[in-house]
Tab-separated table of C-alpha atoms in Angstrom:
chain	number	residue	atom	x	y	z
A	1143	MET	CA	32.414	9.082	27.293
A	1144	VAL	CA	32.141	9.544	23.544
A	1145	GLU	CA	30.921	5.913	23.152
A	1146	ALA	CA	28.325	6.457	25.889
A	1147	ARG	CA	27.088	9.616	24.139
A	1148	ARG	CA	26.828	7.801	20.845
A	1149	SER	CA	24.847	4.968	22.456
A	1150	THR	CA	22.467	7.481	24.018
A	1151	GLY	CA	22.179	9.222	20.705
A	1152	ARG	CA	21.391	5.957	18.944
A	1153	ALA	CA	18.659	5.142	21.516
A	1154	TYR	CA	17.198	8.625	21.191
A	1155	VAL	CA	17.021	8.381	17.400
A	1156	LEU	CA	15.403	4.970	17.548
A	1157	VAL	CA	12.772	6.218	20.000
A	1158	CYS	CA	12.083	9.346	17.868
A	1159	ILE	CA	11.664	7.335	14.681
A	1160	ALA	CA	9.433	4.788	16.426
A	1161	VAL	CA	7.224	7.532	17.793
A	1162	MET	CA	7.087	9.181	14.360
A	1163	ILE	CA	5.920	5.959	12.712
A	1164	ALA	CA	3.394	5.345	15.435
A	1165	ILE	CA	1.642	8.718	14.975
A	1166	ILE	CA	1.533	8.631	11.156
A	1167	GLY	CA	-1.916	7.865	9.735
A	1168	SER	CA	-2.710	4.352	8.657
A	1169	GLY	CA	-2.150	3.328	5.103
A	1170	CYS	CA	-2.657	0.207	3.091
A	1171	THR	CA	0.030	-2.078	1.885
A	1172	THR	CA	-1.944	-3.773	-0.886
A	1173	THR	CA	-5.469	-3.707	-2.095
A	1174	MET	CA	-6.749	-5.939	0.688
A	1175	THR	CA	-6.638	-9.727	0.511
A	1176	SER	CA	-6.704	-12.074	-2.450
A	1177	MET	CA	-9.189	-14.512	-0.961
A	1178	THR	CA	-10.702	-16.224	-4.077
A	1179	ASP	CA	-10.362	-19.519	-5.779
A	1180	ALA	CA	-8.510	-20.164	-9.048
A	1181	ARG	CA	-11.754	-21.805	-10.167
A	1182	ALA	CA	-14.261	-19.455	-11.803
A	1183	TYR	CA	-17.664	-19.666	-10.127
A	1184	GLU	CA	-20.555	-21.174	-12.115
A	1185	PRO	CA	-23.066	-18.708	-13.550
A	1186	GLY	CA	-25.274	-17.575	-10.630
A	1187	GLU	CA	-22.988	-19.054	-8.001
A	1188	VAL	CA	-22.448	-16.586	-5.182
A	1189	GLN	CA	-19.782	-16.151	-2.506
A	1190	VAL	CA	-20.267	-13.742	0.392
A	1191	ALA	CA	-17.570	-13.625	3.193
A	1192	ALA	CA	-16.181	-11.394	5.961
A	1193	ASN	CA	-12.673	-11.527	7.330
A	1194	MET	CA	-10.002	-9.624	9.235
A	1195	GLN	CA	-6.657	-8.909	7.605
A	1196	ALA	CA	-3.311	-7.650	8.871
A	1197	THR	CA	-0.681	-6.156	6.591
A	1198	ALA	CA	3.056	-5.422	6.953
A	1199	HIS	CA	5.607	-4.266	4.488
A	1200	SER	CA	9.373	-4.771	4.237
A	1201	ASN	CA	9.790	-1.172	3.029
A	1202	ILE	CA	9.134	0.084	6.590
A	1203	VAL	CA	11.876	-2.153	8.104
A	1204	ARG	CA	14.306	-1.159	5.354
A	1205	GLY	CA	13.453	2.523	5.546
A	1206	VAL	CA	13.768	2.620	9.371
A	1207	ALA	CA	17.205	0.894	9.231
A	1208	GLN	CA	18.502	3.281	6.594
A	1209	SER	CA	17.157	6.379	8.384
A	1210	VAL	CA	18.629	5.265	11.742
A	1211	ASP	CA	22.081	4.819	10.177
A	1212	SER	CA	21.708	8.264	8.496
A	1213	ALA	CA	20.541	9.947	11.709
A	1214	ILE	CA	23.446	8.437	13.677
A	1215	ASP	CA	25.945	9.646	11.078
A	1216	GLU	CA	24.428	13.158	11.227
A	1217	PHE	CA	23.884	13.591	14.982
A	1218	GLY	CA	26.506	11.219	16.372
A	1219	SER	CA	29.443	13.554	15.519
A	1220	GLU	CA	30.700	16.557	17.392
A	1221	ASP	CA	31.298	18.832	14.422
A	1222	ASP	CA	28.991	21.478	12.980
A	1223	THR	CA	28.775	20.008	9.442
A	1224	PRO	CA	25.427	20.944	7.849
A	1225	ILE	CA	22.895	18.066	7.414
A	1226	THR	CA	23.105	16.710	3.923
A	1227	GLU	CA	20.255	16.908	1.418
A	1228	GLU	CA	20.500	13.135	0.943
A	1229	SER	CA	19.905	12.503	4.690
A	1230	PHE	CA	17.035	15.008	4.819
A	1231	ARG	CA	15.334	13.419	1.837
A	1232	GLN	CA	15.913	9.961	3.344
A	1233	TRP	CA	13.984	11.025	6.462
A	1234	VAL	CA	11.206	12.523	4.343
A	1235	ASP	CA	11.042	9.188	2.443
A	1236	LEU	CA	10.591	7.358	5.719
A	1237	VAL	CA	7.657	9.531	6.722
A	1238	ILE	CA	6.009	8.851	3.317
A	1239	LEU	CA	6.751	5.095	3.603
A	1240	ALA	CA	5.210	5.068	7.056
A	1241	ALA	CA	2.121	6.863	5.725
A	1242	LEU	CA	1.726	4.583	2.682
A	1243	PHE	CA	2.732	1.237	4.203
A	1244	ARG	CA	2.134	1.360	7.901
A	1245	PRO	CA	1.278	-2.091	9.364
A	1246	ALA	CA	-2.449	-2.145	10.049
A	1247	THR	CA	-5.480	-4.382	10.536
A	1248	SER	CA	-8.908	-3.951	9.041
A	1249	PRO	CA	-12.145	-5.867	8.513
A	1250	GLU	CA	-13.121	-6.761	4.947
A	1251	VAL	CA	-16.349	-7.777	3.236
A	1252	ILE	CA	-16.257	-9.848	0.008
A	1253	ALA	CA	-18.981	-10.645	-2.513
A	1254	ARG	CA	-18.424	-12.641	-5.696
A	1255	VAL	CA	-20.727	-14.092	-8.370
A	1256	GLY	CA	-20.315	-16.290	-11.508
A	1257	VAL	CA	-21.179	-14.566	-14.773
A	1258	THR	CA	-20.711	-17.035	-17.668
A	1259	ASP	CA	-19.161	-20.347	-18.651
A	1260	LYS	CA	-19.183	-19.595	-22.382
A	1261	VAL	CA	-15.703	-18.002	-22.418
A	1262	LEU	CA	-12.947	-20.564	-21.955
A	1263	GLU	CA	-13.561	-22.189	-18.535
A	1264	GLY	CA	-15.700	-19.331	-17.171
A	1265	ILE	CA	-15.782	-15.763	-15.777
A	1266	ASP	CA	-16.789	-14.383	-12.420
A	1267	VAL	CA	-16.691	-10.955	-10.881
A	1268	GLY	CA	-16.012	-9.729	-7.365
A	1269	PHE	CA	-16.222	-6.752	-5.101
A	1270	ARG	CA	-14.566	-6.185	-1.747
A	1271	THR	CA	-14.254	-3.308	0.711
A	1272	ASN	CA	-13.021	-2.392	4.146
A	1273	LEU	CA	-14.914	0.909	3.976
A	1274	SER	CA	-11.727	2.768	3.132
A	1275	ILE	CA	-10.849	0.857	-0.088
A	1276	PHE	CA	-13.356	-0.268	-2.762
A	1277	LYS	CA	-12.166	-2.852	-5.197
A	1278	GLY	CA	-13.709	-4.623	-8.177
A	1279	ASP	CA	-12.162	-7.433	-10.204
A	1280	VAL	CA	-12.812	-9.865	-13.058
A	1281	LYS	CA	-11.450	-13.410	-13.072
A	1282	LEU	CA	-11.064	-15.563	-16.215
A	1283	GLN	CA	-10.438	-19.284	-15.775
A	1284	VAL	CA	-8.324	-20.488	-18.675
A	1285	TRP	CA	-7.615	-24.166	-17.702
A	1286	GLU	CA	-9.011	-27.098	-15.749
A	1287	ASN	CA	-7.635	-30.611	-15.521
A	1288	GLN	CA	-9.690	-33.747	-16.374
A	1289	TYR	CA	-10.396	-34.489	-12.710
A	1290	SER	CA	-11.785	-30.949	-12.106
A	1291	ASP	CA	-9.557	-30.515	-9.075
A	1292	GLN	CA	-6.867	-28.214	-10.497
A	1293	PHE	CA	-7.368	-24.847	-12.153
A	1294	PHE	CA	-5.521	-21.878	-13.635
A	1295	SER	CA	-6.960	-18.405	-13.971
A	1296	ILE	CA	-6.060	-14.733	-14.531
A	1297	LEU	CA	-7.581	-11.907	-12.453
A	1298	ALA	CA	-7.507	-8.128	-13.152
A	1299	GLY	CA	-8.716	-5.596	-10.622
A	1300	TYR	CA	-9.042	-1.911	-9.796
A	1301	ALA	CA	-9.127	-0.320	-6.297
A	1302	TYR	CA	-10.130	3.154	-5.253
A	1303	HIS	CA	-8.699	4.449	-1.934
A	1304	ARG	CA	-11.194	6.804	-0.205
A	1305	SER	CA	-8.657	7.787	2.434
A	1306	TRP	CA	-5.236	6.400	3.121
A	1307	VAL	CA	-3.579	9.139	5.189
A	1308	ASP	CA	-5.038	10.918	8.221
A	1309	ASP	CA	-6.708	14.300	7.704
A	1310	TRP	CA	-4.071	16.045	9.884
A	1311	ILE	CA	-1.414	15.176	7.353
A	1312	SER	CA	-3.422	16.826	4.625
A	1313	TYR	CA	-3.992	19.913	6.742
A	1314	ILE	CA	-0.323	20.296	7.769
A	1315	THR	CA	0.906	19.835	4.190
A	1316	LEU	CA	-2.057	21.713	2.634
A	1317	THR	CA	-2.278	18.799	0.249
A	1318	ASP	CA	-5.006	16.342	-0.673
A	1319	PHE	CA	-3.636	12.869	-1.358
A	1320	GLY	CA	-5.254	10.206	-3.654
A	1321	ARG	CA	-4.404	6.657	-4.584
A	1322	HIS	CA	-5.688	4.211	-7.262
A	1323	ASP	CA	-4.466	0.658	-7.634
A	1324	PHE	CA	-4.460	-1.534	-10.707
A	1325	ASP	CA	-3.500	-5.164	-10.246
A	1326	LEU	CA	-3.035	-8.388	-12.212
A	1327	GLN	CA	-2.845	-11.820	-10.716
A	1328	ALA	CA	-2.204	-15.318	-12.089
A	1329	MET	CA	-3.447	-18.184	-9.943
A	1330	TRP	CA	-3.036	-21.911	-9.926
A	1331	GLY	CA	-5.360	-23.753	-7.522
A	1332	MET	CA	-6.033	-27.238	-6.319
A	1333	GLU	CA	-8.951	-28.641	-4.284
A	1334	VAL	CA	-8.091	-31.480	-1.879
A	1335	GLY	CA	-11.362	-33.365	-1.453
A	1336	LYS	CA	-14.053	-31.140	0.043
A	1337	TRP	CA	-12.119	-29.886	3.093
A	1338	ALA	CA	-9.081	-27.940	1.708
A	1339	LYS	CA	-8.069	-25.633	-1.139
A	1340	VAL	CA	-4.616	-24.328	-2.179
A	1341	ASN	CA	-4.257	-21.243	-4.365
A	1342	ILE	CA	-0.814	-19.752	-5.300
A	1343	GLY	CA	0.548	-17.378	-7.934
A	1344	PRO	CA	2.214	-13.979	-8.559
A	1345	HIS	CA	0.371	-10.764	-7.911
A	1346	ILE	CA	1.446	-7.419	-9.380
A	1347	ILE	CA	0.085	-4.094	-8.135
A	1348	LEU	CA	0.584	-0.739	-9.825
A	1349	SER	CA	-0.380	2.194	-7.607
A	1350	ARG	CA	-1.006	5.731	-8.868
A	1351	ILE	CA	-0.512	8.297	-6.200
A	1352	LYS	CA	-1.409	11.995	-6.666
A	1353	ALA	CA	-1.014	15.037	-4.429
A	1354	GLU	CA	-3.156	18.095	-5.059
A	1355	HIS	CA	-3.083	21.480	-3.287
A	1356	ARG	CA	-5.889	22.167	-0.854
A	1357	LEU	CA	-5.371	25.888	-1.472
A	1358	PRO	CA	-6.579	27.661	-4.649
A	1359	GLN	CA	-3.849	28.001	-7.235
A	1360	GLN	CA	-3.818	31.791	-7.041
A	1361	VAL	CA	-2.866	31.436	-3.342
A	1362	VAL	CA	-0.162	28.824	-4.120
A	1363	ASP	CA	1.350	31.139	-6.735
A	1364	ARG	CA	1.807	33.784	-4.012
A	1365	LEU	CA	3.658	31.514	-1.551
A	1366	PRO	CA	7.356	32.266	-1.012
A	1367	GLU	CA	9.892	30.009	-2.653
A	1368	GLU	CA	11.130	28.792	0.734
A	1369	VAL	CA	7.669	27.277	1.386
A	1370	LYS	CA	7.258	25.866	-2.154
A	1371	ARG	CA	10.532	23.960	-1.713
A	1372	PHE	CA	8.781	21.742	0.808
A	1373	ASP	CA	5.742	21.228	-1.319
A	1374	PRO	CA	4.811	17.478	-1.142
A	1375	ASN	CA	3.685	17.627	-4.801
A	1376	GLN	CA	7.345	17.664	-5.808
A	1377	LEU	CA	7.727	14.083	-4.408
A	1378	PHE	CA	5.189	12.624	-6.852
């Protein structure tokens, strides 16, 4: 009987967490795609493209697994032991992870143009957007082999997130959220004839997330301490 109750509790927790993740507003895992060549475009050369991307993040899977184990430990027992602060914060972390890194799909428009070939092997600049994120970047090609079919370059970019959580989250928490991404990428590329290209390399993204009160500060100062304890600003 106890085992059956625990199994039912496990299923209930799984369903609750799945529903919670499903209703959280969409976020963005990275700053969109990295669809560009390692070769810098020639001055005046232009690329315009449209694509659809899908993103998923291992943090969600890891967070769900940890929260399920925590919830089973807390709710699967018969005693009246208070819920621990660690478990509560773990569940809050899952909600934030779901908001930041929820799997999603979105269209994307890309424009790129060559600027100069006077610096090393050349520089080009690019802009891309999915109407929620706006990103600009600069790419410097630093090497090219004698056959002009292999290249190495470095790319630096900045992305502004116009909205990455649903408005209802902001209203419920009385908080406006913002996100800015700075990224650096190294790319090695190879062209196989005129029909295929390969581009690989590490990509590092640093995200700056901020949370600001929707209410005026004089109102925030008058809130009771019990409410302030749950202020999302404390998490950033």
